[in-house]
mmCIF file of C-alpha atoms and ligand atoms in Angstrom:
data_model
loop_
_atom_site.group_PDB
_atom_site.id
_atom_site.type_symbol
_atom_site.label_atom_id
_atom_site.label_comp_id
_atom_site.label_asym_id
_atom_site.label_seq_id
_atom_site.Cartn_x
_atom_site.Cartn_y
_atom_site.Cartn_z
ATOM 1 C CA MET A 8 153.327 92.979 120.852
ATOM 2 C CA GLN A 9 151.795 92.548 124.247
ATOM 3 C CA GLN A 10 152.258 96.294 124.829
ATOM 4 C CA LEU A 11 150.408 96.894 121.511
ATOM 5 C CA LYS A 12 147.507 94.664 122.699
ATOM 6 C CA ASN A 13 147.252 96.333 125.963
ATOM 7 C CA GLN A 14 147.045 99.678 124.300
ATOM 8 C CA ASN A 15 144.296 98.496 121.976
ATOM 9 C CA TYR A 16 142.261 97.264 125.077
ATOM 10 C CA LYS A 17 142.836 100.448 126.707
ATOM 11 C CA ASN A 18 141.536 102.416 123.633
ATOM 12 C CA LYS A 19 138.531 100.139 123.384
ATOM 13 C CA TYR A 20 137.638 100.754 126.940
ATOM 14 C CA PHE A 21 138.259 104.379 126.655
ATOM 15 C CA TYR A 22 135.906 104.566 123.537
ATOM 16 C CA LEU A 23 133.171 102.602 125.307
ATOM 17 C CA TYR A 24 133.378 104.809 128.329
ATOM 18 C CA GLN A 25 133.140 107.805 125.988
ATOM 19 C CA ILE A 26 130.082 106.427 124.180
ATOM 20 C CA SER A 27 128.157 105.569 127.349
ATOM 21 C CA TYR A 28 129.106 108.965 128.788
ATOM 22 C CA ILE A 29 127.476 110.626 125.648
ATOM 23 C CA ILE A 30 124.327 108.402 125.883
ATOM 24 C CA ILE A 31 123.871 109.400 129.640
ATOM 25 C CA LEU A 32 124.454 112.986 128.869
ATOM 26 C CA SER A 33 121.968 113.112 125.970
ATOM 27 C CA LYS A 34 119.358 111.339 128.228
ATOM 28 C CA ILE A 35 120.045 114.086 130.944
ATOM 29 C CA ILE A 36 119.734 116.751 128.267
ATOM 30 C CA ASN A 37 116.524 115.313 126.723
ATOM 31 C CA GLU A 38 114.839 114.985 130.179
ATOM 32 C CA GLU A 39 116.235 118.554 131.302
ATOM 33 C CA PHE A 40 114.823 120.278 128.150
ATOM 34 C CA ASN A 41 111.689 118.201 128.002
ATOM 35 C CA MET A 42 112.457 116.565 124.820
ATOM 36 C CA ASN A 43 110.355 113.456 123.722
ATOM 37 C CA LYS A 44 112.237 110.723 121.909
ATOM 38 C CA PHE A 45 109.204 110.033 119.568
ATOM 39 C CA LEU A 46 109.123 113.711 118.313
ATOM 40 C CA SER A 47 111.190 115.113 115.456
ATOM 41 C CA ASP A 48 113.883 117.594 116.450
ATOM 42 C CA LYS A 49 111.633 120.389 115.031
ATOM 43 C CA ALA A 50 108.659 119.313 117.056
ATOM 44 C CA ASN A 51 110.796 119.244 120.097
ATOM 45 C CA SER A 52 112.429 122.564 119.510
ATOM 46 C CA VAL A 53 109.989 124.932 117.698
ATOM 47 C CA ILE A 54 108.421 127.700 119.989
ATOM 48 C CA PRO A 55 104.905 128.108 118.554
ATOM 49 C CA TYR A 56 103.093 131.362 117.993
ATOM 50 C CA VAL A 57 101.134 132.625 120.986
ATOM 51 C CA GLN A 58 97.664 133.738 120.219
ATOM 52 C CA GLY A 59 95.676 136.304 122.048
ATOM 53 C CA GLU A 60 94.157 134.761 125.070
ATOM 54 C CA GLN A 61 90.544 133.551 124.976
ATOM 55 C CA PRO A 62 89.604 132.919 128.614
ATOM 56 C CA LYS A 63 86.350 131.347 129.402
ATOM 57 C CA ASP A 64 85.980 132.299 133.106
ATOM 58 C CA LYS A 65 83.601 135.213 132.242
ATOM 59 C CA LYS A 66 82.442 137.344 129.410
ATOM 60 C CA TYR A 67 85.133 139.877 128.307
ATOM 61 C CA ILE A 68 85.075 142.879 126.062
ATOM 62 C CA LYS A 69 87.479 141.299 123.612
ATOM 63 C CA LEU A 70 89.905 144.016 122.361
ATOM 64 C CA ASN A 71 92.884 141.580 122.086
ATOM 65 C CA THR A 72 92.818 139.795 118.680
ATOM 66 C CA ASN A 73 91.828 142.597 116.184
ATOM 67 C CA GLU A 74 88.614 140.923 115.198
ATOM 68 C CA SER A 75 85.811 143.086 113.870
ATOM 69 C CA PRO A 76 83.198 144.101 116.421
ATOM 70 C CA TYR A 77 80.526 143.862 113.790
ATOM 71 C CA PRO A 78 78.835 140.620 112.592
ATOM 72 C CA PRO A 79 79.395 139.584 108.996
ATOM 73 C CA SER A 80 77.057 140.731 106.151
ATOM 74 C CA LYS A 81 73.520 139.564 106.497
ATOM 75 C CA ASN A 82 74.021 137.965 103.111
ATOM 76 C CA VAL A 83 76.518 135.647 104.587
ATOM 77 C CA LYS A 84 73.777 134.316 107.135
ATOM 78 C CA LYS A 85 71.332 134.001 104.427
ATOM 79 C CA ALA A 86 73.692 131.968 102.275
ATOM 80 C CA ILE A 87 74.596 129.675 105.076
ATOM 81 C CA ILE A 88 70.990 129.163 106.334
ATOM 82 C CA GLU A 89 69.870 128.498 102.740
ATOM 83 C CA SER A 90 72.745 126.176 101.855
ATOM 84 C CA ASP A 91 72.144 122.562 101.102
ATOM 85 C CA PHE A 92 72.876 120.632 104.401
ATOM 86 C CA ASP A 93 73.065 117.241 102.532
ATOM 87 C CA ASP A 94 75.922 118.568 100.500
ATOM 88 C CA LEU A 95 78.184 118.576 103.591
ATOM 89 C CA ARG A 96 78.788 114.911 102.812
ATOM 90 C CA LEU A 97 80.736 115.977 99.625
ATOM 91 C CA TYR A 98 84.135 117.402 99.674
ATOM 92 C CA PRO A 99 84.312 121.111 98.885
ATOM 93 C CA ASP A 100 85.768 122.672 95.618
ATOM 94 C CA PRO A 101 89.633 122.050 95.993
ATOM 95 C CA ASP A 102 90.048 125.043 93.556
ATOM 96 C CA ILE A 103 87.630 127.295 95.306
ATOM 97 C CA SER A 104 87.026 128.819 91.795
ATOM 98 C CA ASP A 105 83.747 130.611 92.666
ATOM 99 C CA LEU A 106 85.392 132.714 95.307
ATOM 100 C CA LYS A 107 88.584 133.310 93.279
ATOM 101 C CA ASN A 108 86.513 134.481 90.258
ATOM 102 C CA ILE A 109 84.735 136.994 92.318
ATOM 103 C CA ILE A 110 88.057 138.364 93.701
ATOM 104 C CA ALA A 111 89.684 138.366 90.347
ATOM 105 C CA GLU A 112 86.691 140.343 88.849
ATOM 106 C CA LYS A 113 86.964 143.061 91.398
ATOM 107 C CA TYR A 114 90.580 143.597 90.710
ATOM 108 C CA LYS A 115 90.355 143.092 86.884
ATOM 109 C CA LEU A 116 92.695 140.123 87.182
ATOM 110 C CA GLU A 117 92.401 136.543 86.296
ATOM 111 C CA SER A 118 91.585 133.767 88.606
ATOM 112 C CA GLU A 119 95.118 132.296 88.105
ATOM 113 C CA ASN A 120 96.229 135.353 89.875
ATOM 114 C CA ILE A 121 94.427 134.515 93.071
ATOM 115 C CA PHE A 122 95.205 131.895 95.796
ATOM 116 C CA ILE A 123 92.694 131.248 98.565
ATOM 117 C CA GLY A 124 93.872 129.925 101.995
ATOM 118 C CA ASN A 125 92.611 128.804 105.422
ATOM 119 C CA GLY A 126 93.260 132.251 106.958
ATOM 120 C CA SER A 127 96.063 134.338 105.736
ATOM 121 C CA ASP A 128 98.133 132.600 108.307
ATOM 122 C CA GLU A 129 98.092 129.482 106.175
ATOM 123 C CA ILE A 130 98.990 131.464 103.122
ATOM 124 C CA LEU A 131 101.901 133.019 104.986
ATOM 125 C CA ALA A 132 103.072 129.447 106.017
ATOM 126 C CA PHE A 133 102.715 128.155 102.305
ATOM 127 C CA SER A 134 104.640 131.295 101.136
ATOM 128 C CA PHE A 135 107.603 130.592 103.288
ATOM 129 C CA MET A 136 107.681 127.086 101.758
ATOM 130 C CA THR A 137 107.023 128.278 98.336
ATOM 131 C CA PHE A 138 109.522 131.163 97.996
ATOM 132 C CA PHE A 139 112.396 129.997 100.276
ATOM 133 C CA ASN A 140 114.829 127.126 100.447
ATOM 134 C CA ARG A 141 116.104 125.849 103.636
ATOM 135 C CA GLY A 142 118.805 128.129 104.935
ATOM 136 C CA ASP A 143 117.809 131.101 102.814
ATOM 137 C CA LYS A 144 117.598 134.619 104.379
ATOM 138 C CA ILE A 145 114.287 136.389 104.800
ATOM 139 C CA TYR A 146 114.173 139.984 105.735
ATOM 140 C CA TYR A 147 111.568 141.639 107.849
ATOM 141 C CA PRO A 148 111.281 144.405 110.617
ATOM 142 C CA ASN A 149 112.484 143.553 114.119
ATOM 143 C CA ILE A 150 109.057 144.485 115.410
ATOM 144 C CA THR A 151 106.317 142.805 113.350
ATOM 145 C CA TYR A 152 103.846 140.021 113.220
ATOM 146 C CA SER A 153 105.548 137.364 115.398
ATOM 147 C CA PHE A 154 104.375 134.565 113.277
ATOM 148 C CA TYR A 155 107.110 135.449 110.721
ATOM 149 C CA SER A 156 109.733 134.300 113.282
ATOM 150 C CA VAL A 157 107.917 131.027 114.078
ATOM 151 C CA TYR A 158 107.625 130.106 110.317
ATOM 152 C CA SER A 159 111.349 131.008 109.860
ATOM 153 C CA ASP A 160 112.275 128.542 112.527
ATOM 154 C CA LEU A 161 109.719 125.989 111.316
ATOM 155 C CA PHE A 162 111.056 126.041 107.837
ATOM 156 C CA ASP A 163 114.713 126.424 108.717
ATOM 157 C CA LEU A 164 115.234 130.060 107.176
ATOM 158 C CA SER A 165 117.704 132.404 108.435
ATOM 159 C CA GLU A 166 115.651 135.415 109.701
ATOM 160 C CA LYS A 167 117.232 138.808 109.222
ATOM 161 C CA LYS A 168 115.489 141.286 111.376
ATOM 162 C CA ILE A 169 115.904 144.995 110.199
ATOM 163 C CA PRO A 170 115.424 147.581 113.157
ATOM 164 C CA LEU A 171 112.552 149.951 113.056
ATOM 165 C CA LYS A 172 113.472 153.676 113.380
ATOM 166 C CA GLU A 173 113.077 155.009 117.023
ATOM 167 C CA ASP A 174 109.521 156.225 116.242
ATOM 168 C CA PHE A 175 108.641 152.591 115.198
ATOM 169 C CA SER A 176 108.454 153.425 111.553
ATOM 170 C CA ILE A 177 109.952 151.265 108.789
ATOM 171 C CA ASP A 178 112.919 152.957 107.089
ATOM 172 C CA ILE A 179 112.581 151.796 103.388
ATOM 173 C CA ASN A 180 116.174 152.642 102.647
ATOM 174 C CA ASN A 181 117.161 149.543 104.813
ATOM 175 C CA TYR A 182 115.080 147.399 102.349
ATOM 176 C CA LYS A 183 116.540 148.398 99.032
ATOM 177 C CA ASN A 184 118.726 146.147 96.961
ATOM 178 C CA LEU A 185 118.805 143.216 99.398
ATOM 179 C CA ASP A 186 120.118 139.756 98.611
ATOM 180 C CA SER A 187 117.027 137.767 99.532
ATOM 181 C CA GLY A 188 113.232 137.756 100.012
ATOM 182 C CA ILE A 189 111.377 140.179 102.247
ATOM 183 C CA ILE A 190 108.126 140.225 104.027
ATOM 184 C CA ILE A 191 106.461 143.346 105.343
ATOM 185 C CA ALA A 192 103.129 143.746 107.121
ATOM 186 C CA ASN A 193 101.523 147.026 105.882
ATOM 187 C CA PRO A 194 100.225 148.437 108.153
ATOM 188 C CA ASN A 195 102.671 146.805 110.314
ATOM 189 C CA ALA A 196 101.662 144.937 113.447
ATOM 190 C CA PRO A 197 101.424 145.716 116.369
ATOM 191 C CA THR A 198 102.394 149.267 115.601
ATOM 192 C CA GLY A 199 99.626 149.981 112.933
ATOM 193 C CA LEU A 200 102.025 152.261 111.060
ATOM 194 C CA LEU A 201 101.536 152.465 107.369
ATOM 195 C CA LEU A 202 104.081 152.661 104.414
ATOM 196 C CA GLU A 203 102.511 154.683 101.440
ATOM 197 C CA LEU A 204 102.128 152.748 98.196
ATOM 198 C CA ASN A 205 105.029 154.554 96.528
ATOM 199 C CA GLU A 206 107.330 153.424 99.363
ATOM 200 C CA ILE A 207 106.283 149.888 99.001
ATOM 201 C CA GLU A 208 106.889 150.136 95.273
ATOM 202 C CA GLU A 209 110.334 151.489 95.892
ATOM 203 C CA ILE A 210 111.146 148.365 97.910
ATOM 204 C CA ILE A 211 109.644 146.129 95.181
ATOM 205 C CA LYS A 212 111.530 147.747 92.199
ATOM 206 C CA THR A 213 114.787 147.767 94.041
ATOM 207 C CA ASN A 214 114.557 143.979 94.679
ATOM 208 C CA LEU A 215 113.421 142.658 91.228
ATOM 209 C CA ASN A 216 115.410 139.458 91.954
ATOM 210 C CA ASN A 217 113.845 138.874 95.222
ATOM 211 C CA ILE A 218 110.284 137.954 96.304
ATOM 212 C CA VAL A 219 108.553 140.733 98.116
ATOM 213 C CA ILE A 220 105.557 139.628 100.255
ATOM 214 C CA ILE A 221 103.211 142.323 101.491
ATOM 215 C CA ASP A 222 100.857 141.218 104.208
ATOM 216 C CA GLU A 223 97.936 143.512 103.984
ATOM 217 C CA ALA A 224 95.845 142.057 106.905
ATOM 218 C CA TYR A 225 94.860 145.590 108.007
ATOM 219 C CA ILE A 226 95.123 147.595 104.719
ATOM 220 C CA ASP A 227 91.460 148.355 104.543
ATOM 221 C CA PHE A 228 91.540 150.508 107.534
ATOM 222 C CA GLY A 229 93.415 153.386 105.876
ATOM 223 C CA GLY A 230 96.074 152.246 103.406
ATOM 224 C CA GLU A 231 96.223 151.811 99.680
ATOM 225 C CA SER A 232 96.723 148.220 98.565
ATOM 226 C CA ALA A 233 99.725 147.073 96.497
ATOM 227 C CA ILE A 234 97.419 144.854 94.545
ATOM 228 C CA LYS A 235 97.507 147.791 92.050
ATOM 229 C CA LEU A 236 101.128 146.737 91.204
ATOM 230 C CA ILE A 237 100.526 143.096 90.574
ATOM 231 C CA ASN A 238 100.620 143.327 86.762
ATOM 232 C CA LYS A 239 103.833 145.512 86.919
ATOM 233 C CA TYR A 240 106.042 143.391 89.088
ATOM 234 C CA ASN A 241 106.491 139.569 88.929
ATOM 235 C CA ASN A 242 108.333 139.563 92.333
ATOM 236 C CA LEU A 243 105.299 140.846 94.359
ATOM 237 C CA LEU A 244 102.868 138.755 96.385
ATOM 238 C CA VAL A 245 100.046 140.556 98.271
ATOM 239 C CA ILE A 246 98.256 138.724 101.036
ATOM 240 C CA GLN A 247 94.916 139.786 102.560
ATOM 241 C CA THR A 248 92.417 138.283 105.028
ATOM 242 C CA PHE A 249 88.706 138.058 105.539
ATOM 243 C CA SER A 250 89.249 138.066 109.331
ATOM 244 C CA LYS A 251 89.295 141.822 110.026
ATOM 245 C CA SER A 252 87.520 144.095 107.589
ATOM 246 C CA ARG A 253 85.085 141.426 106.465
ATOM 247 C CA SER A 254 84.268 140.079 109.936
ATOM 248 C CA LEU A 255 84.903 136.413 109.140
ATOM 249 C CA ALA A 256 87.833 135.491 111.472
ATOM 250 C CA GLY A 257 85.751 132.398 112.556
ATOM 251 C CA MET A 258 85.517 131.033 109.022
ATOM 252 C CA ARG A 259 89.189 131.196 108.366
ATOM 253 C CA LEU A 260 89.639 132.751 104.955
ATOM 254 C CA GLY A 261 92.473 134.648 103.229
ATOM 255 C CA PHE A 262 93.751 135.383 99.818
ATOM 256 C CA ALA A 263 96.993 136.049 97.975
ATOM 257 C CA ILE A 264 97.300 137.849 94.753
ATOM 258 C CA GLY A 265 100.308 137.701 92.563
ATOM 259 C CA ASN A 266 101.886 136.830 89.096
ATOM 260 C CA LYS A 267 100.399 133.573 87.863
ATOM 261 C CA GLU A 268 103.823 131.681 88.192
ATOM 262 C CA LEU A 269 103.958 132.698 91.935
ATOM 263 C CA ILE A 270 100.301 131.501 92.436
ATOM 264 C CA LYS A 271 101.257 128.182 90.665
ATOM 265 C CA GLY A 272 104.005 127.770 93.142
ATOM 266 C CA LEU A 273 101.658 128.315 96.070
ATOM 267 C CA LYS A 274 99.263 125.783 94.561
ATOM 268 C CA ASN A 275 102.150 123.182 94.160
ATOM 269 C CA ILE A 276 102.817 123.416 97.975
ATOM 270 C CA LYS A 277 99.097 123.489 98.899
ATOM 271 C CA PHE A 278 98.157 120.288 96.814
ATOM 272 C CA SER A 279 101.239 118.466 98.171
ATOM 273 C CA PHE A 280 99.824 119.328 101.770
ATOM 274 C CA ASN A 281 95.945 119.226 101.748
ATOM 275 C CA SER A 282 93.707 119.425 98.762
ATOM 276 C CA TYR A 283 90.671 120.634 100.620
ATOM 277 C CA THR A 284 91.752 123.552 102.848
ATOM 278 C CA ILE A 285 88.546 125.635 102.616
ATOM 279 C CA ASN A 286 85.244 124.021 103.690
ATOM 280 C CA ARG A 287 81.875 124.418 101.951
ATOM 281 C CA LEU A 288 80.395 126.984 104.355
ATOM 282 C CA SER A 289 83.502 129.130 104.473
ATOM 283 C CA ILE A 290 83.435 129.365 100.657
ATOM 284 C CA LEU A 291 79.869 130.520 100.759
ATOM 285 C CA ALA A 292 80.474 132.966 103.472
ATOM 286 C CA GLY A 293 83.616 134.393 101.667
ATOM 287 C CA ILE A 294 81.618 134.913 98.344
ATOM 288 C CA GLU A 295 78.827 136.806 100.038
ATOM 289 C CA ALA A 296 81.101 138.834 102.370
ATOM 290 C CA PHE A 297 83.149 139.919 99.303
ATOM 291 C CA LYS A 298 80.227 140.773 97.205
ATOM 292 C CA ASP A 299 78.649 142.857 99.847
ATOM 293 C CA GLU A 300 80.810 145.846 99.263
ATOM 294 C CA GLU A 301 78.329 148.417 100.813
ATOM 295 C CA TYR A 302 78.305 146.502 104.074
ATOM 296 C CA PHE A 303 82.225 146.231 104.086
ATOM 297 C CA LYS A 304 82.576 149.950 103.515
ATOM 298 C CA GLU A 305 80.104 150.843 106.192
ATOM 299 C CA SER A 306 81.701 148.616 108.904
ATOM 300 C CA VAL A 307 85.330 149.753 107.827
ATOM 301 C CA SER A 308 84.288 153.419 108.193
ATOM 302 C CA LYS A 309 82.599 152.825 111.509
ATOM 303 C CA ILE A 310 85.811 151.317 112.773
ATOM 304 C CA ILE A 311 87.975 154.202 111.413
ATOM 305 C CA ASN A 312 85.739 156.759 113.148
ATOM 306 C CA THR A 313 85.752 154.918 116.460
ATOM 307 C CA ARG A 314 89.607 154.693 116.062
ATOM 308 C CA GLU A 315 90.042 158.392 115.662
ATOM 309 C CA LYS A 316 87.619 159.295 118.503
ATOM 310 C CA THR A 317 89.429 156.767 120.705
ATOM 311 C CA LYS A 318 92.763 158.460 119.890
ATOM 312 C CA GLU A 319 91.431 161.855 121.048
ATOM 313 C CA GLU A 320 90.274 160.453 124.419
ATOM 314 C CA LEU A 321 93.527 158.566 124.924
ATOM 315 C CA LYS A 322 95.559 161.741 124.256
ATOM 316 C CA LYS A 323 93.576 163.509 126.968
ATOM 317 C CA LEU A 324 94.570 160.766 129.375
ATOM 318 C CA GLY A 325 98.258 161.244 128.747
ATOM 319 C CA PHE A 326 98.893 158.208 126.401
ATOM 320 C CA LYS A 327 101.466 158.171 123.666
ATOM 321 C CA ILE A 328 99.566 156.725 120.596
ATOM 322 C CA LEU A 329 101.167 155.605 117.438
ATOM 323 C CA ASP A 330 99.364 156.972 114.271
ATOM 324 C CA SER A 331 97.621 153.682 113.541
ATOM 325 C CA LYS A 332 96.021 153.082 110.203
ATOM 326 C CA SER A 333 94.664 149.697 111.287
ATOM 327 C CA ASN A 334 91.863 148.383 113.438
ATOM 328 C CA PHE A 335 93.969 148.605 116.652
ATOM 329 C CA LEU A 336 95.953 151.108 118.545
ATOM 330 C CA PHE A 337 99.406 150.665 120.041
ATOM 331 C CA ILE A 338 99.638 152.905 123.125
ATOM 332 C CA SER A 339 101.872 153.562 126.065
ATOM 333 C CA HIS A 340 101.441 155.824 129.141
ATOM 334 C CA ASN A 341 104.193 157.805 130.832
ATOM 335 C CA LYS A 342 103.083 157.068 134.400
ATOM 336 C CA VAL A 343 101.529 153.644 134.500
ATOM 337 C CA PHE A 344 103.324 150.611 133.234
ATOM 338 C CA ALA A 345 101.749 148.800 130.363
ATOM 339 C CA GLU A 346 101.526 145.349 132.010
ATOM 340 C CA ASP A 347 99.784 146.995 134.973
ATOM 341 C CA ILE A 348 97.252 148.492 132.629
ATOM 342 C CA TYR A 349 96.747 145.248 130.897
ATOM 343 C CA LEU A 350 96.236 143.319 134.127
ATOM 344 C CA LYS A 351 93.806 145.807 135.661
ATOM 345 C CA LEU A 352 91.751 146.082 132.498
ATOM 346 C CA LYS A 353 91.609 142.297 132.552
ATOM 347 C CA ASP A 354 90.219 142.480 136.144
ATOM 348 C CA LYS A 355 87.620 144.910 134.901
ATOM 349 C CA GLY A 356 86.618 142.485 132.167
ATOM 350 C CA ILE A 357 88.455 144.081 129.259
ATOM 351 C CA LEU A 358 91.032 142.088 127.301
ATOM 352 C CA VAL A 359 93.771 143.920 125.419
ATOM 353 C CA ARG A 360 97.118 142.508 124.143
ATOM 354 C CA TYR A 361 100.288 142.921 126.045
ATOM 355 C CA PHE A 362 103.663 141.633 124.636
ATOM 356 C CA LYS A 363 106.321 141.092 127.165
ATOM 357 C CA LYS A 364 109.041 141.778 124.758
ATOM 358 C CA GLU A 365 111.974 143.992 124.601
ATOM 359 C CA ILE A 366 111.388 147.495 123.051
ATOM 360 C CA ILE A 367 107.587 147.126 123.173
ATOM 361 C CA ASN A 368 107.106 145.921 126.675
ATOM 362 C CA ASN A 369 105.615 149.416 127.761
ATOM 363 C CA PHE A 370 102.828 149.268 125.219
ATOM 364 C CA ILE A 371 99.441 147.593 124.904
ATOM 365 C CA ARG A 372 97.610 146.893 121.810
ATOM 366 C CA VAL A 373 93.963 147.714 121.748
ATOM 367 C CA THR A 374 91.541 146.498 119.069
ATOM 368 C CA ILE A 375 88.938 148.991 118.049
ATOM 369 C CA GLY A 376 85.569 147.655 119.381
ATOM 370 C CA THR A 377 82.145 149.241 118.995
ATOM 371 C CA TYR A 378 81.794 152.844 120.023
ATOM 372 C CA LYS A 379 80.124 151.698 123.171
ATOM 373 C CA GLU A 380 82.860 149.242 124.086
ATOM 374 C CA MET A 381 85.447 151.968 123.662
ATOM 375 C CA ILE A 382 83.620 154.271 125.963
ATOM 376 C CA ILE A 383 83.664 151.475 128.656
ATOM 377 C CA PHE A 384 87.321 150.896 127.855
ATOM 378 C CA ILE A 385 88.124 154.765 128.217
ATOM 379 C CA ASN A 386 86.217 154.942 131.521
ATOM 380 C CA ALA A 387 88.167 151.794 132.837
ATOM 381 C CA LEU A 388 91.404 153.547 131.838
ATOM 382 C CA LYS A 389 90.507 156.714 133.676
ATOM 383 C CA GLU A 390 89.927 154.717 136.923
ATOM 384 C CA ILE A 391 93.246 152.999 136.346
ATOM 385 C CA ILE A 392 95.327 155.941 135.588
ATOM 386 C CA ASN A 393 93.965 158.042 138.451
HETATM 387 N N1 PMP B 427 98.959 139.092 109.227
HETATM 388 C C1 PMP B 427 98.874 139.841 110.319
HETATM 389 C C2 PMP B 427 99.807 141.091 110.305
HETATM 390 C C3 PMP B 427 97.979 139.598 111.315
HETATM 391 O O1 PMP B 427 98.003 140.505 112.361
HETATM 392 C C4 PMP B 427 97.250 138.451 111.289
HETATM 393 C C5 PMP B 427 96.335 138.271 112.404
HETATM 394 N N2 PMP B 427 96.638 137.748 113.574
HETATM 395 C C6 PMP B 427 97.354 137.663 110.177
HETATM 396 C C7 PMP B 427 98.233 137.978 109.209
HETATM 397 C C8 PMP B 427 96.567 136.377 110.028
HETATM 398 O O2 PMP B 427 95.200 136.584 109.919
HETATM 399 P P1 PMP B 427 94.197 135.431 109.492
HETATM 400 O O3 PMP B 427 95.030 134.073 109.622
HETATM 401 O O4 PMP B 427 93.034 135.403 110.417
HETATM 402 O O5 PMP B 427 93.877 135.711 108.098
#
């Protein structure tokens, strides 16, 4: 009996010892990994997306965040100047129906096929919540828009990265008959490489039981949009942005087009999160920018021309240039390391994007600026390379 009591005592002390050991250990781990006890596990662990830098120390030529070098349409300015200031006391239209109607009309769809978001990033985030459950797989290329990985982590999805081919292109055979949803940026970022519409369709029709999201942030610079296929496939969602070809990055506007049921799902998530995602001035700006087709075409074609001329100049300097169909170029030099080029350009007042990441760490991504900016950029490169 006494022996049993002693044994119980021993066990108790042993467990107490173990518990205090675990508490001390978790405190050490928390401090070591900079975890804060007031934050959720996710807030403690998630690694946020890193945007292109916006230094304030001097005025740079900004070729690092794929914005348009041209201002928005003059009609946008007019609409904002003439808007009713007093109306800012009122909430904006939660349905954003005026803008939706204009987009629907252009594509001969109905407004129930359109969803408007605060930048396409917001629509991407909503899509990860709308079309995937916790733990679901999501497929995308191993080199693509890095926000996809951040959202996968944020929403607890299991990311399945499909390697690009050696030439950085997407092999569509790797995307046929998968067992879960897919997201593809077309053109892809940061490579700028485009899949033709028939290739995109091949992916959609071999995945009829999976959602296929096509992120067309850069489609206007040389590709054919999958919006054409919306009425044919109910598993397709196309996402576009006003930030690039419509020069409205500062207003934060994007739109998604899809089957009504998919759009309804996105709305369920949005209205469970924030009813008024788009402010009054952004709505006005979006309407005018979308209506001014002539100005849109003119600035897009200027950017495409400048891109092609820049490619020629870069070739002469010995750069390897991927055949971008977007408003940026992804380039690498055989003699000077990309990080050096990035740092030296920055010294000279030119910002480009450098990703310190396996496979692409000898490339820089250069947004197409005005023709004049690209001449300054090429001249700076000549000095750096020689
Ligand atoms: N998709 C891709 C591929 C992008 O590069 C970007 C811009 N960084 C976005 C979506 C988001 O653009 P925005 O939120 O400005 O519409």
